Short mmCIF file of C-alpha atoms in Angstrom, two decimals:
data_model
loop_
_atom_site.label_atom_id
_atom_site.label_comp_id
_atom_site.label_asym_id
_atom_site.label_seq_id
_atom_site.Cartn_x
_atom_site.Cartn_y
_atom_site.Cartn_z
CA MET A 1 41.76 26.10 -32.08
CA ASN A 2 42.88 29.02 -34.24
CA GLY A 3 45.89 30.04 -32.12
CA TRP A 4 44.41 33.34 -30.95
CA GLU A 5 42.65 32.15 -27.79
CA LEU A 6 45.21 33.41 -25.24
CA GLU A 7 45.29 37.05 -24.12
CA LYS A 8 48.58 38.63 -22.99
CA PRO A 9 50.62 35.45 -22.55
CA ASN A 10 53.67 37.68 -21.92
CA GLU A 11 52.17 38.69 -18.58
CA ASP A 12 51.63 35.07 -17.59
CA ILE A 13 55.29 34.36 -18.32
CA LEU A 14 56.52 37.54 -16.62
CA PHE A 15 54.56 36.92 -13.42
CA GLY A 16 55.20 33.18 -13.26
CA LYS A 17 51.60 32.15 -14.05
CA LYS A 18 52.62 29.53 -16.58
CA LYS A 19 50.07 26.77 -15.95
CA ARG A 20 47.62 28.29 -18.45
CA ILE A 21 50.31 28.53 -21.13
CA LYS A 22 51.46 24.95 -20.66
CA GLU A 23 47.89 23.63 -20.71
CA TYR A 24 47.18 25.58 -23.88
CA ALA A 25 50.28 24.17 -25.57
CA GLN A 26 49.20 20.65 -24.63
CA GLN A 27 45.75 21.23 -26.17
CA ASN A 28 46.91 22.96 -29.35
CA PRO A 29 49.15 20.79 -31.59
CA LEU A 30 50.48 23.95 -33.26
CA ALA A 31 51.71 25.47 -29.99
CA GLY A 32 54.70 24.65 -27.81
CA THR A 33 56.62 25.79 -24.75
CA ASP A 34 59.96 25.00 -23.18
CA LYS A 35 59.98 22.94 -19.97
CA LYS A 36 59.74 25.97 -17.66
CA GLY A 37 57.19 27.81 -19.77
CA ASP A 38 59.45 30.83 -20.36
CA VAL A 39 58.75 30.75 -24.11
CA LEU A 40 55.48 30.18 -25.98
CA LEU A 41 55.34 29.41 -29.73
CA ILE A 42 52.16 29.31 -31.83
CA ILE A 43 51.79 28.63 -35.56
CA ARG A 44 48.66 30.47 -36.68
CA LYS A 45 47.04 32.49 -39.44
CA TYR A 46 47.32 36.28 -39.51
CA HIS A 47 45.36 39.02 -41.25
CA PRO A 48 47.22 40.00 -44.47
CA SER A 49 48.17 43.44 -43.13
CA LEU A 50 47.23 43.65 -39.45
CA ASN A 51 48.56 41.91 -36.37
CA CYS A 52 45.33 40.01 -35.78
CA SER A 53 43.47 36.85 -36.68
CA PRO A 54 41.78 36.72 -40.10
CA ASP A 55 38.69 35.65 -38.12
CA ASP A 56 38.52 38.95 -36.22
CA PRO A 57 34.89 40.12 -36.64
CA LEU A 58 35.99 43.71 -37.25
CA TYR A 59 38.76 42.94 -39.77
CA ARG A 60 37.73 39.83 -41.66
CA SER A 61 39.82 38.71 -44.60
CA ASP A 62 39.67 35.92 -47.14
CA THR A 63 43.44 35.93 -47.47
CA TYR A 64 45.94 35.34 -44.71
CA ARG A 65 49.59 34.82 -43.84
CA MET A 66 50.83 31.76 -42.01
CA CYS A 67 53.16 32.88 -39.22
CA LEU A 68 55.02 31.67 -36.16
CA ALA A 69 54.24 33.75 -33.04
CA TYR A 70 56.99 33.96 -30.40
CA TYR A 71 56.31 35.13 -26.83
CA ASP A 72 58.64 35.50 -23.89
CA ALA A 73 58.40 37.67 -20.77
CA MET A 74 59.46 40.86 -22.56
CA SER A 75 58.69 40.42 -26.23
CA TYR A 76 56.20 39.33 -28.82
CA SER A 77 57.29 38.73 -32.40
CA TYR A 78 55.90 36.89 -35.36
CA PHE A 79 57.64 35.51 -38.42
CA GLU A 80 56.15 34.64 -41.80
CA LEU A 81 56.14 31.00 -42.85
CA PRO A 82 55.44 29.45 -46.26
CA SER A 83 51.67 29.09 -46.62
CA GLY A 84 51.96 26.03 -48.86
CA LEU A 85 53.09 23.64 -46.11
CA HIS A 86 50.95 21.59 -43.75
CA TYR A 87 52.30 22.33 -40.28
CA THR A 88 52.12 19.58 -37.69
CA GLY A 89 53.88 20.98 -34.62
CA VAL A 90 56.39 23.31 -33.01
CA GLU A 91 58.77 22.78 -30.08
CA ALA A 92 60.95 24.97 -27.88
CA ARG A 93 63.86 24.32 -25.57
CA ILE A 94 66.36 26.64 -23.91
CA ASP A 95 69.97 26.25 -25.00
CA LYS A 96 71.99 26.06 -21.78
CA ASN A 97 75.01 27.48 -23.60
CA THR A 98 73.32 30.66 -24.86
CA GLY A 99 70.25 30.92 -22.59
CA LYS A 100 68.14 31.47 -25.74
CA ALA A 101 65.29 29.45 -27.20
CA ILE A 102 65.95 26.80 -29.82
CA ILE A 103 62.86 26.35 -32.00
CA THR A 104 61.91 23.32 -34.09
CA ILE A 105 59.09 23.57 -36.65
CA HIS A 106 57.53 20.44 -38.13
CA ALA A 107 55.68 20.42 -41.48
CA ASP A 108 54.91 17.77 -44.12
CA GLY A 109 57.70 15.49 -42.96
CA ILE A 110 60.14 18.45 -42.87
CA SER A 111 61.65 19.63 -39.61
CA ARG A 112 63.69 22.80 -39.30
CA THR A 113 65.55 23.95 -36.17
CA THR A 114 66.26 27.64 -35.66
CA ASN A 115 66.31 30.51 -33.16
CA VAL A 116 64.83 33.99 -32.93
CA THR A 117 67.93 35.77 -34.26
CA GLU A 118 67.94 33.62 -37.39
CA LEU A 119 64.18 34.05 -37.83
CA TYR A 120 64.59 37.84 -37.70
CA GLN A 121 67.24 37.61 -40.40
CA LYS A 122 65.42 35.23 -42.73
CA LEU A 123 61.64 35.40 -42.12
CA SER A 124 60.91 38.82 -40.61
CA ASN A 125 57.30 39.90 -41.10
CA THR A 126 58.56 43.38 -42.04
CA THR A 127 60.34 42.16 -45.18
CA PRO A 128 58.01 41.55 -48.16
CA MET A 129 58.61 38.05 -49.57
CA ASP A 130 56.78 35.92 -52.11
CA GLU A 131 55.99 32.28 -51.38
CA ASP A 132 59.04 30.95 -53.22
CA ALA A 133 61.34 33.19 -51.15
CA LYS A 134 59.62 32.15 -47.92
CA MET A 135 60.03 28.49 -48.80
CA ALA A 136 63.72 28.93 -49.63
CA ALA A 137 64.27 30.81 -46.36
CA PHE A 138 62.40 28.16 -44.39
CA ILE A 139 64.41 25.31 -45.93
CA SER A 140 67.65 27.18 -45.10
CA LEU A 141 66.94 27.41 -41.35
CA ASP A 142 69.72 25.58 -39.50
CA ASN A 143 70.24 27.30 -36.11
CA THR A 144 73.77 28.41 -37.02
CA VAL A 145 73.19 31.98 -35.80
CA ASN A 146 73.63 33.06 -32.16
CA THR A 147 75.43 29.98 -30.84
CA VAL A 148 78.06 31.70 -28.68
CA LYS A 149 78.35 30.03 -25.29
CA ARG A 150 77.21 32.22 -22.41
CA ALA A 151 79.48 32.80 -19.41
CA ALA A 152 78.17 31.48 -16.09
CA ILE A 153 76.46 33.99 -13.77
CA GLU A 154 77.96 33.48 -10.32
CA VAL A 155 76.49 36.41 -8.33
CA THR A 156 72.98 36.98 -6.98
CA GLU A 157 73.08 40.76 -6.68
CA VAL A 158 74.63 43.77 -8.40
CA GLN A 159 75.28 47.30 -7.16
CA SER A 160 74.18 50.59 -8.71
CA GLU A 161 75.32 54.02 -7.49
CA ILE A 162 71.84 55.31 -8.24
CA LEU A 163 69.54 52.44 -7.26
CA GLY A 164 71.61 50.61 -4.66
CA THR A 165 71.37 46.82 -4.62
CA LEU A 166 69.53 44.99 -7.39
CA LEU A 167 68.67 41.36 -6.65
CA GLN A 168 68.72 38.55 -9.19
CA ASP A 169 65.25 37.67 -10.45
CA GLU A 170 63.94 34.27 -9.33
CA GLN A 171 62.86 33.29 -12.86
CA PHE A 172 65.48 34.79 -15.14
CA ASP A 173 69.09 34.69 -14.01
CA ASP A 174 70.09 37.64 -16.22
CA TRP A 175 67.41 39.97 -14.79
CA TRP A 176 68.12 42.19 -11.76
CA ILE A 177 65.44 44.01 -9.75
CA SER A 178 65.68 47.21 -7.70
CA ALA A 179 63.57 48.49 -4.82
CA PRO A 180 60.81 50.94 -5.90
CA THR A 181 62.29 54.33 -6.70
CA ALA A 182 60.45 57.67 -6.90
CA ILE A 183 60.45 59.13 -10.42
CA PRO A 184 60.07 62.91 -10.85
CA TYR A 185 59.03 62.40 -14.51
CA LEU A 186 55.91 60.65 -13.14
CA ASP A 187 55.13 63.19 -10.43
CA GLY A 188 57.04 61.14 -7.88
CA GLN A 189 55.37 57.78 -8.51
CA ALA A 190 57.68 54.97 -7.41
CA LEU A 191 58.48 52.15 -9.85
CA ILE A 192 60.81 49.18 -9.90
CA PHE A 193 63.82 49.28 -12.22
CA THR A 194 64.85 46.00 -13.84
CA TYR A 195 68.08 45.30 -15.69
CA THR A 196 67.27 42.74 -18.39
CA ASP A 197 69.53 40.47 -20.45
CA PHE A 198 72.53 41.50 -18.33
CA ASN A 199 75.29 39.02 -17.57
CA PRO A 200 77.85 40.66 -15.21
CA ALA A 201 80.53 38.26 -16.41
CA GLU A 202 80.14 39.39 -20.03
CA ASP A 203 79.30 43.11 -19.92
CA LYS A 204 81.69 44.90 -17.57
CA ALA A 205 80.61 48.38 -18.72
CA PHE A 206 76.89 47.85 -18.30
CA ILE A 207 76.37 49.08 -14.73
CA THR A 208 78.32 52.31 -15.31
CA GLU A 209 76.34 53.01 -18.50
CA ALA A 210 73.08 52.03 -16.80
CA ASP A 211 73.79 54.45 -13.94
CA GLU A 212 74.33 57.25 -16.44
CA THR A 213 71.07 56.36 -18.19
CA ILE A 214 69.08 56.19 -14.95
CA ARG A 215 70.65 59.35 -13.51
CA ASN A 216 69.67 61.36 -16.58
CA PHE A 217 66.17 59.86 -16.65
CA LEU A 218 65.64 60.74 -12.97
CA SER A 219 66.68 64.32 -13.70
CA LEU A 220 63.60 64.72 -15.89
CA THR A 221 60.44 66.25 -14.42
CA ALA A 222 56.73 66.30 -15.13
CA ILE A 223 57.40 69.31 -17.36
CA ASP A 224 59.49 67.05 -19.61
CA ARG A 225 56.70 64.47 -19.64
CA LEU A 226 54.14 67.05 -20.74
CA ALA A 227 56.57 68.19 -23.43
CA ALA A 228 56.42 64.63 -24.82
CA SER A 229 52.61 64.63 -24.97
CA ALA A 230 52.45 65.11 -28.73
CA HIS A 231 54.41 61.89 -29.35
CA VAL A 232 52.16 59.78 -27.11
CA TYR A 233 49.06 61.44 -28.59
CA LYS A 234 50.38 60.64 -32.08
CA ASN A 235 50.85 56.99 -31.13
CA CYS A 236 47.25 56.83 -29.93
CA MET A 237 45.77 58.53 -33.00
CA GLU A 238 47.78 56.40 -35.43
CA PHE A 239 46.53 53.26 -33.70
CA LEU A 240 42.92 54.47 -33.82
CA ASP A 241 43.26 55.38 -37.50
CA ALA A 242 44.66 51.92 -38.25
CA ILE A 243 41.77 50.03 -36.64
CA GLY A 244 39.00 52.45 -37.66
CA TYR A 245 36.25 53.98 -35.55
CA ASN A 246 34.84 51.87 -32.75
CA GLU A 247 32.24 53.19 -30.33
CA GLU A 248 34.20 51.76 -27.39
CA GLU A 249 37.09 54.14 -28.20
CA ASP A 250 34.88 57.20 -28.67
CA ALA A 251 36.39 58.99 -25.66
CA LEU A 252 39.86 58.57 -27.16
CA TRP A 253 38.75 59.94 -30.54
CA LYS A 254 37.42 63.06 -28.78
CA ILE A 255 40.76 63.97 -27.16
CA LYS A 256 42.00 67.18 -28.77
CA ASP A 257 44.53 68.44 -26.21
CA PRO A 258 47.61 66.15 -26.41
CA GLN A 259 48.40 66.73 -22.71
CA GLN A 260 45.14 64.97 -21.80
CA ILE A 261 46.50 61.72 -23.26
CA TRP A 262 48.34 60.93 -20.00
CA ARG A 263 44.98 60.30 -18.32
CA GLN A 264 44.75 57.21 -20.55
CA VAL A 265 48.17 55.88 -19.48
CA ARG A 266 49.26 53.82 -16.45
CA TYR A 267 52.94 53.28 -15.60
CA ASN A 268 54.23 49.77 -14.84
CA GLN A 269 58.02 49.72 -14.40
CA CYS A 270 61.33 50.67 -15.97
CA TYR A 271 63.56 48.26 -17.89
CA VAL A 272 67.21 49.00 -18.56
CA SER A 273 69.07 46.95 -21.16
CA ARG A 274 71.64 47.05 -23.92
CA GLU A 275 70.24 47.21 -27.45
CA PRO A 276 71.46 43.97 -29.07
CA TYR A 277 71.10 44.55 -32.82
CA GLU A 278 71.94 48.11 -33.93
CA ASP A 279 73.99 50.57 -31.86
CA GLN A 280 74.33 48.30 -28.77
CA GLN A 281 73.93 51.25 -26.40
CA VAL A 282 72.12 51.13 -23.04
CA TYR A 283 68.53 52.38 -23.03
CA LEU A 284 65.74 52.76 -20.49
CA ARG A 285 62.22 51.69 -21.40
CA LEU A 286 59.28 53.02 -19.40
CA SER A 287 56.66 50.28 -19.68
CA CYS A 288 53.02 51.43 -19.61
CA GLU A 289 49.48 50.27 -20.10
CA CYS A 290 47.22 52.46 -22.19
CA ASN A 291 43.53 52.55 -23.07
CA TRP A 292 44.02 52.32 -26.82
CA GLU A 293 46.54 49.46 -27.35
CA GLN A 294 45.39 47.13 -24.60
CA GLU A 295 47.17 44.06 -25.93
CA HIS A 296 50.67 45.44 -26.53
CA GLY A 297 50.65 48.50 -24.29
CA LEU A 298 52.94 51.49 -24.65
CA GLN A 299 56.64 52.10 -24.12
CA LEU A 300 58.72 55.25 -23.90
CA VAL A 301 62.40 54.67 -24.70
CA PHE A 302 65.13 56.98 -23.34
CA ASN A 303 68.80 57.00 -24.31
CA LYS A 304 71.80 57.46 -21.99
CA GLN A 305 71.50 61.24 -22.21
CA GLY A 306 67.88 61.11 -20.96
CA LYS A 307 66.43 61.97 -24.34
CA LEU A 308 63.13 60.38 -25.36
CA VAL A 309 63.96 58.58 -28.62
CA ARG A 310 60.98 56.30 -29.25
CA VAL A 311 57.26 56.00 -28.41
CA SER A 312 55.64 52.76 -29.51
CA ALA A 313 53.76 49.63 -28.55
CA GLU A 314 55.79 47.19 -26.47
CA ASP A 315 56.95 45.17 -29.45
CA GLY A 316 60.07 43.59 -27.94
CA ASP A 317 62.39 46.05 -29.70
CA ILE A 318 64.25 49.01 -28.25
CA LEU A 319 64.84 50.83 -31.54
CA GLY A 320 62.03 50.68 -34.06
CA TYR A 321 62.41 48.74 -37.28
CA GLU A 322 62.71 51.18 -40.20
CA GLY A 323 62.06 54.08 -37.82
CA ASP A 324 58.82 52.80 -36.31
CA GLY A 325 57.98 55.06 -33.38
CA MET A 326 61.38 56.77 -33.47
CA ILE A 327 61.60 60.49 -32.67
CA SER A 328 63.97 62.44 -34.90
#
């Protein structure tokens, strides 16, 4: 197994179809899940510059990066590992104090325990590192980041002035789900709004800020969506340029009017959450499927004022690293 056999494991986690993930982890010694199957880890080889297998028939490469892939219901990330080690396994468990995954990587008699926050800080795939630096970073992993104990969640519903009652998700206790709500930005199509990573006992200001964010988003119309066409069209064209011409995407290559790009987009739902790393403001993410990036989809990110601030693949981030997808 090369670690690339599964398609869209995030969706399996999100919709509770975890049997396939657990079976895969049992079959692949370099894959692991937590007991519930909320997190999937895979150690695998990546193309030297693209987010794909070096065995991809369209983008073959004789060189590769060894990486750890991390999937949960809302995000997909991968972190560079030293290529000189022989990896023998990876494990995941959920820390009951923080609600986050604790990750243990085994290689050549070495075991290192860490978490996603520490991996972002030390082994991010966006930071160029030579093998010596990767090895030093790997050896230093010790799970000392992000160990604050989480307050208990003792309610099963929260109230929004805009959306009414949001019920606690059955899988994730810090997710809260609304009834479908009509969205003028999408010509009246109704979508569910989900608060994610929200603990009412820890973030007293969240609901007020979320209401402001949702109110301003719902004030937008289809005219505002069409005004954003150039940004979505740009995302499509940049993706096509990166992968090169493929006959299957010929219809996409022929699009010349940016407003026609919306015909290639399908809307899933809206996620509202607080950005955890940079400005820690509340944002709304409109989650979409699109005909060009079928694996990672498309997201439109709106700030509290209702301004579109980012158009990108659904990469697990609200604000793009080093400006990726951000709109100035």
